[in-house]
Amino acid sequence: MNRTIRIDVDERVERARSYFTSGYNCAQAVAMAFDDVMGMDTTTIARIAAPFGGGMGRMREVCGTVSGMSLVAGSISPSVDPKNMEERKANYALVQHFAEQFRLENGDIVCRRLLGLEPMAERAESAMPSERTAEYYRKRPCAEYVATAARIVAEYLKSKG
């Protein structure tokens, strides 16, 4: 990332939360809050991040917020040359850093465990997204996970100047 971008942590957190509460999934909300960092418009980011919501296609695997952070990590620490192992190492290290920060604050990075849906052995969750109602937002901690993920990325960027 070579361009100078102003990072206001609270503003990024609120952008991400606002995207989520307006109906975007968790991965989209986090990544879209960093559209300038990613160098993409929010429509493109929404398209790219869409499959990662609900723990990847609502399979309840890695939390979509962690996937959203990982998408942003690809712009912060890009790895485009498959032979450049230093770039790959730096990218993976940043993804691991973001995931570990999230895990330390929330206890896990797996959607189903974060939502208390364990055990899900052999059971596939419906692909139908939950309707976004006041009750949905009241019973799900996802908006807070979105805020946490955005804060982790924003604080990292702010620390790098």
CSV table of N, CA, C and O in Angstrom, one decimal, residues 58 126-132:
chain,number,residue,atom,x,y,z
A,58,ARG,N,-22.5,-19.2,4.4
A,58,ARG,CA,-23.4,-19.6,5.5
A,58,ARG,C,-23.1,-21.1,5.9
A,58,ARG,O,-24.0,-21.7,6.5
A,126,SER,N,-29.0,-24.1,6.0
A,126,SER,CA,-29.7,-23.6,4.8
A,126,SER,C,-28.8,-22.4,4.2
A,126,SER,O,-28.2,-21.7,4.9
A,127,ALA,N,-28.9,-22.4,2.9
A,127,ALA,CA,-28.2,-21.3,2.2
A,127,ALA,C,-29.0,-20.0,2.2
A,127,ALA,O,-28.4,-18.9,1.9
A,128,MET,N,-30.2,-20.1,2.7
A,128,MET,CA,-31.1,-18.9,2.8
A,128,MET,C,-30.6,-18.0,3.9
A,128,MET,O,-30.6,-18.4,5.0
A,129,PRO,N,-30.2,-16.8,3.6
A,129,PRO,CA,-29.7,-15.8,4.6
A,129,PRO,C,-30.9,-15.5,5.5
A,129,PRO,O,-32.1,-15.5,5.1
A,130,SER,N,-30.6,-15.2,6.8
A,130,SER,CA,-31.6,-14.8,7.7
A,130,SER,C,-32.1,-13.4,7.3
A,130,SER,O,-31.3,-12.5,6.9
A,131,GLU,N,-33.4,-13.2,7.5
A,131,GLU,CA,-34.0,-11.9,7.2
A,131,GLU,C,-33.5,-10.9,8.3
A,131,GLU,O,-33.4,-11.2,9.5
A,132,ARG,N,-33.1,-9.7,7.8
A,132,ARG,CA,-32.5,-8.7,8.7
A,132,ARG,C,-33.6,-7.9,9.4
A,132,ARG,O,-34.1,-6.9,8.8
